[in-house]
PDB file of C-alpha atoms and ligand atoms in Angstrom:
ATOM      1  CA  MET A   1      53.428 123.124 105.124  1.00 97.00           C
ATOM      2  CA  ILE A   2      53.917 119.332 105.229  1.00 97.00           C
ATOM      3  CA  THR A   3      57.465 118.134 104.512  1.00 97.00           C
ATOM      4  CA  ARG A   4      58.572 114.502 104.182  1.00 96.00           C
ATOM      5  CA  ASP A   5      61.905 112.871 103.433  1.00 97.00           C
ATOM      6  CA  LEU A   6      60.811 110.154 100.982  1.00 96.00           C
ATOM      7  CA  SER A   7      64.130 108.320 101.325  1.00 95.00           C
ATOM      8  CA  ALA A   8      63.233 107.568 104.957  1.00 93.00           C
ATOM      9  CA  LEU A   9      59.783 106.125 104.205  1.00 97.00           C
ATOM     10  CA  PRO A  10      58.639 102.598 103.321  1.00 95.00           C
ATOM     11  CA  LYS A  11      57.734 102.007  99.646  1.00 91.00           C
ATOM     12  CA  ARG A  12      53.990 101.847 100.380  1.00 92.00           C
ATOM     13  CA  ASP A  13      54.012 105.293 102.049  1.00 96.00           C
ATOM     14  CA  VAL A  14      56.093 106.794  99.231  1.00 95.00           C
ATOM     15  CA  TYR A  15      53.538 105.550  96.704  1.00 94.00           C
ATOM     16  CA  ARG A  16      50.566 106.838  98.716  1.00 96.00           C
ATOM     17  CA  ILE A  17      52.048 110.295  99.211  1.00 97.00           C
ATOM     18  CA  LEU A  18      53.687 110.965  95.847  1.00 97.00           C
ATOM     19  CA  SER A  19      50.758 109.597  93.813  1.00 96.00           C
ATOM     20  CA  SER A  20      48.428 111.929  95.742  1.00 97.00           C
ATOM     21  CA  LEU A  21      50.573 114.920  94.726  1.00 97.00           C
ATOM     22  CA  VAL A  22      51.339 114.242  91.068  1.00 97.00           C
ATOM     23  CA  ILE A  23      47.775 114.613  89.761  1.00 97.00           C
ATOM     24  CA  PRO A  24      45.886 114.482  87.486  1.00 97.00           C
ATOM     25  CA  ARG A  25      47.589 111.626  85.643  1.00 98.00           C
ATOM     26  CA  PRO A  26      46.434 110.444  82.225  1.00 98.00           C
ATOM     27  CA  ILE A  27      45.565 106.746  82.144  1.00 98.00           C
ATOM     28  CA  ALA A  28      47.026 104.371  79.555  1.00 98.00           C
ATOM     29  CA  TRP A  29      44.405 101.667  79.012  1.00 98.00           C
ATOM     30  CA  ILE A  30      46.530  98.975  77.398  1.00 98.00           C
ATOM     31  CA  SER A  31      45.505  95.984  75.286  1.00 98.00           C
ATOM     32  CA  THR A  32      48.019  93.205  74.613  1.00 98.00           C
ATOM     33  CA  VAL A  33      47.753  89.580  73.489  1.00 97.00           C
ATOM     34  CA  ASP A  34      49.469  86.515  74.897  1.00 96.00           C
ATOM     35  CA  ARG A  35      50.958  83.533  73.011  1.00 95.00           C
ATOM     36  CA  GLU A  36      47.583  81.765  72.988  1.00 94.00           C
ATOM     37  CA  GLY A  37      45.893  84.851  71.545  1.00 95.00           C
ATOM     38  CA  CYS A  38      44.121  85.793  74.805  1.00 95.00           C
ATOM     39  CA  LEU A  39      43.393  89.535  74.766  1.00 96.00           C
ATOM     40  CA  ASN A  40      44.400  91.403  77.923  1.00 96.00           C
ATOM     41  CA  LEU A  41      43.355  94.888  79.015  1.00 97.00           C
ATOM     42  CA  ALA A  42      44.548  96.928  82.014  1.00 97.00           C
ATOM     43  CA  PRO A  43      44.906 100.583  83.105  1.00 98.00           C
ATOM     44  CA  PHE A  44      48.234 102.260  84.024  1.00 98.00           C
ATOM     45  CA  SER A  45      48.533 105.830  85.256  1.00 98.00           C
ATOM     46  CA  SER A  46      52.258 106.025  85.788  1.00 98.00           C
ATOM     47  CA  PHE A  47      52.186 107.166  82.202  1.00 98.00           C
ATOM     48  CA  MET A  48      53.345 110.014  80.013  1.00 98.00           C
ATOM     49  CA  GLY A  49      53.672 110.948  76.380  1.00 98.00           C
ATOM     50  CA  ILE A  50      57.028 111.843  74.809  1.00 97.00           C
ATOM     51  CA  PHE A  51      56.185 113.734  71.663  1.00 95.00           C
ATOM     52  CA  GLY A  52      59.418 113.722  69.692  1.00 94.00           C
ATOM     53  CA  PRO A  53      60.187 110.938  68.987  1.00 97.00           C
ATOM     54  CA  PRO A  54      56.568 109.764  69.205  1.00 98.00           C
ATOM     55  CA  MET A  55      56.789 107.560  72.292  1.00 98.00           C
ATOM     56  CA  LEU A  56      54.904 106.683  75.449  1.00 98.00           C
ATOM     57  CA  ALA A  57      56.408 105.825  78.833  1.00 98.00           C
ATOM     58  CA  VAL A  58      54.625 103.524  81.288  1.00 98.00           C
ATOM     59  CA  THR A  59      55.838 102.177  84.640  1.00 98.00           C
ATOM     60  CA  LEU A  60      54.825  98.609  85.370  1.00 98.00           C
ATOM     61  CA  GLY A  61      54.914  97.201  88.901  1.00 97.00           C
ATOM     62  CA  ARG A  62      54.626  93.525  89.836  1.00 96.00           C
ATOM     63  CA  ARG A  63      51.715  91.408  90.994  1.00 94.00           C
ATOM     64  CA  ARG A  64      51.348  90.835  94.731  1.00 90.00           C
ATOM     65  CA  ASP A  65      53.157  87.474  94.422  1.00 92.00           C
ATOM     66  CA  GLY A  66      56.095  89.194  92.658  1.00 93.00           C
ATOM     67  CA  SER A  67      55.292  87.835  89.176  1.00 94.00           C
ATOM     68  CA  LEU A  68      55.041  89.996  86.051  1.00 96.00           C
ATOM     69  CA  LYS A  69      51.682  91.592  85.264  1.00 96.00           C
ATOM     70  CA  ASP A  70      50.025  90.111  82.152  1.00 96.00           C
ATOM     71  CA  THR A  71      50.562  93.372  80.238  1.00 97.00           C
ATOM     72  CA  HIS A  72      54.288  93.252  80.991  1.00 98.00           C
ATOM     73  CA  ARG A  73      54.691  89.584  80.068  1.00 97.00           C
ATOM     74  CA  ASN A  74      52.718  90.032  76.842  1.00 97.00           C
ATOM     75  CA  LEU A  75      54.773  93.085  75.894  1.00 98.00           C
ATOM     76  CA  GLN A  76      58.009  91.176  76.463  1.00 98.00           C
ATOM     77  CA  GLU A  77      56.749  88.243  74.393  1.00 98.00           C
ATOM     78  CA  SER A  78      55.117  90.059  71.486  1.00 98.00           C
ATOM     79  CA  GLY A  79      56.502  93.621  71.672  1.00 98.00           C
ATOM     80  CA  GLU A  80      53.110  95.062  70.715  1.00 98.00           C
ATOM     81  CA  ALA A  81      50.300  96.950  72.447  1.00 98.00           C
ATOM     82  CA  VAL A  82      47.493  99.398  71.899  1.00 98.00           C
ATOM     83  CA  VAL A  83      47.340 102.269  74.400  1.00 99.00           C
ATOM     84  CA  HIS A  84      43.848 103.749  74.666  1.00 98.00           C
ATOM     85  CA  LEU A  85      42.692 106.955  76.314  1.00 98.00           C
ATOM     86  CA  ALA A  86      39.184 106.727  77.743  1.00 98.00           C
ATOM     87  CA  ASP A  87      36.482 109.216  78.625  1.00 97.00           C
ATOM     88  CA  LEU A  88      33.685 109.206  81.187  1.00 96.00           C
ATOM     89  CA  PRO A  89      31.342 106.569  79.652  1.00 96.00           C
ATOM     90  CA  LEU A  90      34.208 104.057  79.924  1.00 98.00           C
ATOM     91  CA  LEU A  91      35.081 104.739  83.587  1.00 98.00           C
ATOM     92  CA  GLY A  92      33.311 101.590  84.902  1.00 98.00           C
ATOM     93  CA  PRO A  93      35.016  99.124  82.542  1.00 98.00           C
ATOM     94  CA  LEU A  94      38.365 100.904  82.842  1.00 98.00           C
ATOM     95  CA  HIS A  95      38.304 100.570  86.628  1.00 98.00           C
ATOM     96  CA  ALA A  96      37.075  96.959  86.513  1.00 97.00           C
ATOM     97  CA  SER A  97      39.813  96.005  84.039  1.00 97.00           C
ATOM     98  CA  ALA A  98      42.362  96.459  86.859  1.00 97.00           C
ATOM     99  CA  ASP A  99      40.968  93.445  88.764  1.00 94.00           C
ATOM    100  CA  GLU A 100      43.635  90.783  89.176  1.00 87.00           C
ATOM    101  CA  VAL A 101      42.423  87.816  87.145  1.00 87.00           C
ATOM    102  CA  GLY A 102      44.284  84.813  85.734  1.00 84.00           C
ATOM    103  CA  PRO A 103      46.191  85.200  82.442  1.00 82.00           C
ATOM    104  CA  GLU A 104      43.623  82.934  80.717  1.00 88.00           C
ATOM    105  CA  VAL A 105      40.828  85.445  81.441  1.00 88.00           C
ATOM    106  CA  SER A 106      40.327  88.205  78.861  1.00 90.00           C
ATOM    107  CA  GLU A 107      39.181  91.433  80.545  1.00 91.00           C
ATOM    108  CA  VAL A 108      37.728  92.476  77.187  1.00 93.00           C
ATOM    109  CA  ASP A 109      35.399  89.444  77.081  1.00 92.00           C
ATOM    110  CA  ARG A 110      34.666  89.700  80.803  1.00 93.00           C
ATOM    111  CA  LEU A 111      33.565  93.319  80.420  1.00 95.00           C
ATOM    112  CA  GLY A 112      31.782  92.802  77.093  1.00 96.00           C
ATOM    113  CA  LEU A 113      33.828  95.441  75.244  1.00 98.00           C
ATOM    114  CA  ALA A 114      33.748  95.596  71.444  1.00 98.00           C
ATOM    115  CA  VAL A 115      37.050  95.506  69.563  1.00 98.00           C
ATOM    116  CA  GLU A 116      38.262  95.921  66.013  1.00 98.00           C
ATOM    117  CA  ALA A 117      41.497  94.890  64.297  1.00 98.00           C
ATOM    118  CA  SER A 118      44.473  97.224  64.558  1.00 98.00           C
ATOM    119  CA  ASP A 119      46.365  98.239  61.413  1.00 98.00           C
ATOM    120  CA  CYS A 120      49.987  97.524  62.407  1.00 98.00           C
ATOM    121  CA  VAL A 121      49.970  95.432  65.604  1.00 98.00           C
ATOM    122  CA  ALA A 122      48.331  92.175  66.699  1.00 98.00           C
ATOM    123  CA  PRO A 123      46.372  93.435  69.722  1.00 98.00           C
ATOM    124  CA  PRO A 124      42.984  94.734  68.576  1.00 98.00           C
ATOM    125  CA  ARG A 125      41.728  98.164  69.667  1.00 98.00           C
ATOM    126  CA  LEU A 126      38.636  99.062  71.662  1.00 98.00           C
ATOM    127  CA  GLN A 127      35.893 100.340  69.361  1.00 98.00           C
ATOM    128  CA  ASP A 128      34.465 102.814  71.882  1.00 98.00           C
ATOM    129  CA  ALA A 129      37.711 104.362  73.129  1.00 98.00           C
ATOM    130  CA  PRO A 130      38.034 107.901  71.743  1.00 98.00           C
ATOM    131  CA  VAL A 131      41.800 107.439  71.258  1.00 98.00           C
ATOM    132  CA  ALA A 132      43.812 104.315  70.370  1.00 98.00           C
ATOM    133  CA  LEU A 133      47.583 104.424  69.852  1.00 99.00           C
ATOM    134  CA  GLU A 134      49.177 101.403  68.204  1.00 99.00           C
ATOM    135  CA  CYS A 135      52.602 100.823  69.773  1.00 99.00           C
ATOM    136  CA  ARG A 136      55.711  98.671  69.596  1.00 98.00           C
ATOM    137  CA  LEU A 137      58.054  98.056  72.516  1.00 98.00           C
ATOM    138  CA  ASN A 138      61.198 100.158  72.172  1.00 98.00           C
ATOM    139  CA  ARG A 139      62.982  99.199  75.404  1.00 98.00           C
ATOM    140  CA  GLU A 140      62.607  98.411  79.080  1.00 98.00           C
ATOM    141  CA  LEU A 141      64.495  99.929  81.978  1.00 98.00           C
ATOM    142  CA  GLU A 142      64.547  98.341  85.451  1.00 97.00           C
ATOM    143  CA  LEU A 143      64.046 101.172  87.935  1.00 97.00           C
ATOM    144  CA  GLY A 144      64.417  99.098  91.098  1.00 91.00           C
ATOM    145  CA  PRO A 145      62.833  96.050  92.712  1.00 89.00           C
ATOM    146  CA  GLY A 146      59.456  95.455  91.087  1.00 93.00           C
ATOM    147  CA  SER A 147      59.386  98.568  88.923  1.00 96.00           C
ATOM    148  CA  THR A 148      60.048  98.652  85.177  1.00 98.00           C
ATOM    149  CA  LEU A 149      59.849 101.643  82.868  1.00 98.00           C
ATOM    150  CA  VAL A 150      58.615 100.615  79.448  1.00 98.00           C
ATOM    151  CA  LEU A 151      59.161 102.832  76.408  1.00 98.00           C
ATOM    152  CA  LEU A 152      56.796 102.329  73.482  1.00 98.00           C
ATOM    153  CA  ASP A 153      57.062 103.702  69.950  1.00 98.00           C
ATOM    154  CA  VAL A 154      53.727 104.997  68.678  1.00 98.00           C
ATOM    155  CA  VAL A 155      53.348 103.656  65.135  1.00 98.00           C
ATOM    156  CA  ARG A 156      49.741 104.650  64.332  1.00 98.00           C
ATOM    157  CA  ILE A 157      47.059 106.805  65.951  1.00 98.00           C
ATOM    158  CA  HIS A 158      43.259 106.567  65.821  1.00 98.00           C
ATOM    159  CA  ALA A 159      40.919 109.238  67.175  1.00 98.00           C
ATOM    160  CA  ALA A 160      37.115 109.376  67.130  1.00 98.00           C
ATOM    161  CA  ASP A 161      35.624 111.858  64.647  1.00 98.00           C
ATOM    162  CA  ARG A 162      33.780 113.517  67.510  1.00 98.00           C
ATOM    163  CA  ILE A 163      37.003 114.739  69.190  1.00 98.00           C
ATOM    164  CA  TRP A 164      38.775 115.835  65.992  1.00 98.00           C
ATOM    165  CA  SER A 165      39.186 119.412  64.748  1.00 98.00           C
ATOM    166  CA  GLU A 166      39.178 119.321  60.931  1.00 98.00           C
ATOM    167  CA  GLU A 167      40.461 122.882  60.939  1.00 98.00           C
ATOM    168  CA  HIS A 168      43.577 122.127  62.973  1.00 97.00           C
ATOM    169  CA  ASP A 169      43.960 118.432  62.060  1.00 98.00           C
ATOM    170  CA  CYS A 170      44.347 117.318  65.666  1.00 98.00           C
ATOM    171  CA  ALA A 171      42.116 116.532  68.636  1.00 98.00           C
ATOM    172  CA  ASP A 172      40.284 119.413  70.311  1.00 98.00           C
ATOM    173  CA  ALA A 173      40.198 119.157  74.124  1.00 97.00           C
ATOM    174  CA  SER A 174      36.836 120.960  74.285  1.00 96.00           C
ATOM    175  CA  ARG A 175      35.193 117.975  72.564  1.00 97.00           C
ATOM    176  CA  TRP A 176      35.961 115.266  75.112  1.00 96.00           C
ATOM    177  CA  ALA A 177      36.828 114.768  78.760  1.00 95.00           C
ATOM    178  CA  PRO A 178      39.659 112.220  79.082  1.00 97.00           C
ATOM    179  CA  LEU A 179      39.784 110.338  82.367  1.00 98.00           C
ATOM    180  CA  SER A 180      42.598 110.904  84.806  1.00 98.00           C
ATOM    181  CA  ARG A 181      43.814 109.188  87.961  1.00 98.00           C
ATOM    182  CA  LEU A 182      43.935 111.175  91.195  1.00 98.00           C
ATOM    183  CA  ALA A 183      45.084 110.053  94.667  1.00 91.00           C
ATOM    184  CA  SER A 184      44.893 106.375  95.607  1.00 87.00           C
ATOM    185  CA  VAL A 185      43.267 106.716  99.063  1.00 93.00           C
ATOM    186  CA  ALA A 186      42.286 110.294 100.037  1.00 94.00           C
ATOM    187  CA  GLY A 187      39.367 111.939  98.271  1.00 95.00           C
ATOM    188  CA  PRO A 188      38.295 111.241  94.690  1.00 96.00           C
ATOM    189  CA  ASN A 189      40.454 108.729  92.836  1.00 97.00           C
ATOM    190  CA  TYR A 190      39.415 109.625  89.274  1.00 98.00           C
ATOM    191  CA  GLY A 191      38.798 112.847  87.397  1.00 98.00           C
ATOM    192  CA  ALA A 192      37.617 113.858  83.958  1.00 97.00           C
ATOM    193  CA  LEU A 193      38.899 116.999  82.277  1.00 95.00           C
ATOM    194  CA  GLY A 194      37.048 119.906  83.945  1.00 92.00           C
ATOM    195  CA  GLN A 195      37.725 123.621  83.588  1.00 94.00           C
ATOM    196  CA  THR A 196      39.856 124.401  80.547  1.00 95.00           C
ATOM    197  CA  PHE A 197      41.511 127.584  79.272  1.00 94.00           C
ATOM    198  CA  ARG A 198      43.148 128.869  76.127  1.00 94.00           C
ATOM    199  CA  LEU A 199      45.739 131.618  76.613  1.00 94.00           C
ATOM    200  CA  GLY A 200      47.607 133.475  73.906  1.00 90.00           C
ATOM    201  CA  PRO A 201      51.357 134.122  74.035  1.00 87.00           C
ATOM    202  CA  SER A 202      52.460 135.498  77.420  1.00 82.00           C
ATOM    203  CA  ALA A 203      52.927 139.291  77.638  1.00 76.00           C
ATOM    204  CA  LEU A 204      55.866 138.797  80.048  1.00 75.00           C
ATOM    205  CA  PRO A 205      59.380 139.346  78.664  1.00 71.00           C
TER     206      PRO A 205
HETATM  207  C1  FMN B 301      43.514 103.820  87.338  1.00 51.36           C
HETATM  208  C2  FMN B 301      44.567 102.781  87.595  1.00 51.36           C
HETATM  209  C3  FMN B 301      45.883 103.057  87.326  1.00 51.36           C
HETATM  210  C4  FMN B 301      46.870 102.087  87.520  1.00 51.36           C
HETATM  211  N1  FMN B 301      48.173 102.398  87.254  1.00 51.36           N
HETATM  212  C5  FMN B 301      49.123 101.448  87.366  1.00 51.36           C
HETATM  213  C6  FMN B 301      50.481 101.750  87.014  1.00 51.36           C
HETATM  214  O1  FMN B 301      50.822 102.849  86.598  1.00 51.36           O
HETATM  215  N2  FMN B 301      51.396 100.740  87.123  1.00 51.36           N
HETATM  216  C7  FMN B 301      51.044  99.482  87.539  1.00 51.36           C
HETATM  217  O2  FMN B 301      51.905  98.588  87.604  1.00 51.36           O
HETATM  218  N3  FMN B 301      49.774  99.176  87.889  1.00 51.36           N
HETATM  219  C8  FMN B 301      48.810 100.129  87.791  1.00 51.36           C
HETATM  220  N4  FMN B 301      47.514  99.836  88.099  1.00 51.36           N
HETATM  221  C9  FMN B 301      47.190  98.453  88.511  1.00 51.36           C
HETATM  222  C10 FMN B 301      47.014  97.522  87.291  1.00 51.36           C
HETATM  223  O3  FMN B 301      45.996  97.994  86.435  1.00 51.36           O
HETATM  224  C11 FMN B 301      46.656  96.118  87.822  1.00 51.36           C
HETATM  225  O4  FMN B 301      47.774  95.600  88.491  1.00 51.36           O
HETATM  226  C12 FMN B 301      46.190  95.158  86.761  1.00 51.36           C
HETATM  227  O5  FMN B 301      45.666  93.992  87.384  1.00 51.36           O
HETATM  228  C13 FMN B 301      47.287  94.722  85.813  1.00 51.36           C
HETATM  229  O6  FMN B 301      46.676  93.864  84.893  1.00 51.36           O
HETATM  230  P1  FMN B 301      47.429  92.801  84.002  1.00 51.36           P
HETATM  231  O7  FMN B 301      48.042  91.757  84.938  1.00 51.36           O
HETATM  232  O8  FMN B 301      46.312  92.238  83.180  1.00 51.36           O
HETATM  233  O9  FMN B 301      48.457  93.524  83.197  1.00 51.36           O
HETATM  234  C14 FMN B 301      46.510 100.795  87.995  1.00 51.36           C
HETATM  235  C15 FMN B 301      45.166 100.516  88.285  1.00 51.36           C
HETATM  236  C16 FMN B 301      44.207 101.504  88.095  1.00 51.36           C
HETATM  237  C17 FMN B 301      42.770 101.194  88.417  1.00 51.36           C
END
């Protein structure tokens, strides 16, 4: 058994080790717009859903030079975002959208992705993403140097017909394979939903 005291390790080692253990992580693929209307898109896997109230939590780091990531700056300025969940056909563009480019460069244009207008927020949504969640910034929490937890209220959801169960009026996980993030350096770094199970209520007391 490997045991490590994370408090004794440099930040880089903590990230490498802990992010290789907490897997698979869903990936928030986030579109935002800046003051000039430039559409930004980037993936974030320090991400979870909070289902009551309907919120999402995302942790945003800083750029290498210490400045805010475009997503973070745009969220602070406009308070709006669309969080997409992607499946396998979108793996290439999702990965490429993490490239560090200048704020004047739209990853959506660069990658040739099609968008359509959102209902409630300014950032448009990706046409081919199976899930798009329109969000408004609720609050930010500084977690330490260069790490900010962002809480988003989900104000509207969109899901592709192909993943939807009419019977249950919700998405059916057997109809799509959402992408997930695995470890950053050892072994595969992405996954798509693989083996799945449906169990009834547990027989244990
Ligand atoms: C799959 C994946 C997951 C990522 N998760 C995070 C994350 O949780 N937090 C973060 O700050 N950066 C994360 N990144 C890095 C950002 O996507 C990257 O810094 C990006 O350039 C930010 O873009 P922006 O400046 O346009 O917002 C991730 C990258 C990839 C490929």
